[in-house]
Amino acid sequence: MRIARNCLYLNVLLFSLLPVASLRAGTDKNIVISERKERYEFTKGDAKNPVWVKQYFSTTYRCNEFRGTIPYSTFYDDYSRVDDVKAYVSGNRVKGLRPQHGYYSIEGFFYSDARVCGFMLDLEKKGRESRVDLEKTVLDPRYFTSVYFNEDYFLHRKEITLVVPRWMQLEIREMNFNTAGISKSKVFDEKANADIYTYTILDQPAAKKELSAPGPSYLYPHLLVCSHFAETPAGRITYFGNVKDLYNWYHSLVKEIGNDPGPVKTAALQIAGEKNSEIDKVRAVYAWVQENIRYIAFEDGIAGFRPAPAQDVLQKKYGDCKGMANLLKEMLVSLGLDARLCWIGTRHIAYDYSMPTLSVDNHMICAVNLQGRQYYLDATETYIGLDEYAERIQGRQVLIENGGEYILSRVPERTYEQNRQQERRSLRIEGNDLTGTARHRLTGECTEYLLTQVHSIKKEKLEEAMLQYLTADNRLYGISGIQTNGLQDRGPELTIQYKVQHKEAVNSFGDEMYIDLDFRKEMDGAGIDTLTRVHDLWLHFKRQVLQETTLSIPAGYKVKSLPAPLLVDQPKYAFKAAYEVKGNEVVYRKEIIIKNTRLLKSEFGQWNEDIRRLKQTCQEQLTLTNK
């Protein structure tokens, strides 16, 4: 699905046309925005697009400490255009300004119609200001969905004005206004027959992009705009008055796909083979698409919303989420199964379908109904199994096609028990080494994560990449005789077993041995920098990590001391670790449970303390001594 348009936070992304050294937005204390004015006017357009949204921006930058040069950029695409750009430095208009235009390379996207217009703006010396005036046009109000208040730099004052003629019906939702201190006014301009909404905000920090943060729609104050309809001389034009209108538009694009059932059915029959049960057929087709169709992200005009024909994706062996979902659906339908396309917003988006705009969803999957039970299939999750769901779509509202109607449902929630990562090691001491065997068992997103990491290593052989991953690049941790089960057939679990030789893991001093039984030390670097972190933190997915190591006590030795146990049990996570002597063996068990992936800033202090305790426990050594 297409990324959200008209979101001003996009400017914090790297501007590929400009020197990287100048990209200090969000952290540059030297430059501030003293004033920014934005004006959005709904106007009459042309025959093809009867309603336009004219946009006017005026941004004044001030240099606080020393002269500088900053990138100024704006984005547009097939449904918007840049009409005019002017720049003023210290009150004087920049003559001969020639902004660069080019396709914008969005990280992770194979192709996009997103374009960027930009140039370098000078700020001559301390205390001086430079201003940029920009005019743009959005050619279809469907694509005018949101207006954000925060900017790339510290913002002293911002004024946002929306001019809405009475012939244009829309809804404006005020999002994340709780602590933003935004003032608002609404007046009626009788001459223009328009309602004028004006919002003012003062002294806002720069927007900050942080890893593992919630999406911008959760974080920053913004206006969510939904155009319902327009009364034009040619009659009423309906946009998105309700979710039915949104679905009708999506469904109209689906009807234009042009699927050819012939080659798709031939492929589906071959994949299903001799399988008799419906669920086995679904599992086989789902796994085939996951394994054989390469995911790419594609955004190009209306193609950003319309899936590619199933036969094209089948032939090219690649597609975006829409193309993959469409191929999967058509294959299952050709086998006589009840499969549907689904639109969904991942957890990156704060909205649901109560506000029918193009900002609501950013993904497409497939649903299949088997004996009254709905299964959701997301083929972009390459290694996840049937009836397992990635964290990003769990609990999310989903819009399911149903002919001329639609169905609203939710993807089931899953607990950490879906995603288990278990490692059992049986070791003995040989000189200064630990030797023995290890066995891993992984399910759900733990399998997805491991195999994604392994394949990203880009080794010629999967076994070599697996070896590199399992040893964590530790040259002293030797692995041999790897055997796997579930690696190719995408079964309910993945198992890996091998022989271990951990060199120099035993330190001997006199009559005593010191042994570190915790090789992996999961979560070792999971502390949060509370001095610089601005936003809440979202962990990747709920999971349960179980590690059990059994060590045979050498003849003539006994346990001198065991590290103290650890027991942390918080509402969102739990850390447990303990040593136990059983006969002539020592058993070390560790368990890490992530119950809820969202950590609030108010919880960072407790999280850091618990991570410190976990780290300390993992670093403790077992002490053996001569009897």
PDB file of C-alpha atoms in Angstrom, residues 42-43 51-53 141-142 163-170 193 195 226-231 237 239:
ATOM      1  CA  PHE A  42     -10.108  23.651  -1.514  1.00  0.00           C
ATOM      2  CA  THR A  43     -10.692  25.064  -5.004  1.00  0.00           C
ATOM      3  CA  VAL A  51     -11.458  19.567  -6.861  1.00  0.00           C
ATOM      4  CA  TRP A  52      -7.931  20.629  -5.989  1.00  0.00           C
ATOM      5  CA  VAL A  53      -6.275  21.485  -2.699  1.00  0.00           C
ATOM      6  CA  PRO A 141      -8.631  15.621  -2.125  1.00  0.00           C
ATOM      7  CA  ARG A 142      -8.527  11.875  -1.445  1.00  0.00           C
ATOM      8  CA  VAL A 163     -10.179  27.223   3.847  1.00  0.00           C
ATOM      9  CA  VAL A 164     -13.178  24.956   3.234  1.00  0.00           C
ATOM     10  CA  PRO A 165     -15.935  26.240   0.911  1.00  0.00           C
ATOM     11  CA  ARG A 166     -19.443  25.241   1.901  1.00  0.00           C
ATOM     12  CA  TRP A 167     -19.701  23.156  -1.288  1.00  0.00           C
ATOM     13  CA  MET A 168     -16.954  20.918   0.137  1.00  0.00           C
ATOM     14  CA  GLN A 169     -17.880  18.563   2.975  1.00  0.00           C
ATOM     15  CA  LEU A 170     -15.101  17.095   5.059  1.00  0.00           C
ATOM     16  CA  ASN A 193     -18.711  31.216   1.240  1.00  0.00           C
ATOM     17  CA  ASP A 195     -15.333  28.181   6.701  1.00  0.00           C
ATOM     18  CA  CYS A 226     -11.212  13.118   5.450  1.00  0.00           C
ATOM     19  CA  SER A 227     -12.955  14.551   2.371  1.00  0.00           C
ATOM     20  CA  HIS A 228     -16.548  13.311   2.239  1.00  0.00           C
ATOM     21  CA  PHE A 229     -18.008  14.857  -0.925  1.00  0.00           C
ATOM     22  CA  ALA A 230     -18.063  17.967  -3.106  1.00  0.00           C
ATOM     23  CA  GLU A 231     -21.042  19.658  -4.769  1.00  0.00           C
ATOM     24  CA  ILE A 237     -18.542  13.877  -6.256  1.00  0.00           C
ATOM     25  CA  TYR A 239     -14.996  10.715  -1.848  1.00  0.00           C
TER      26      TYR A 239
END
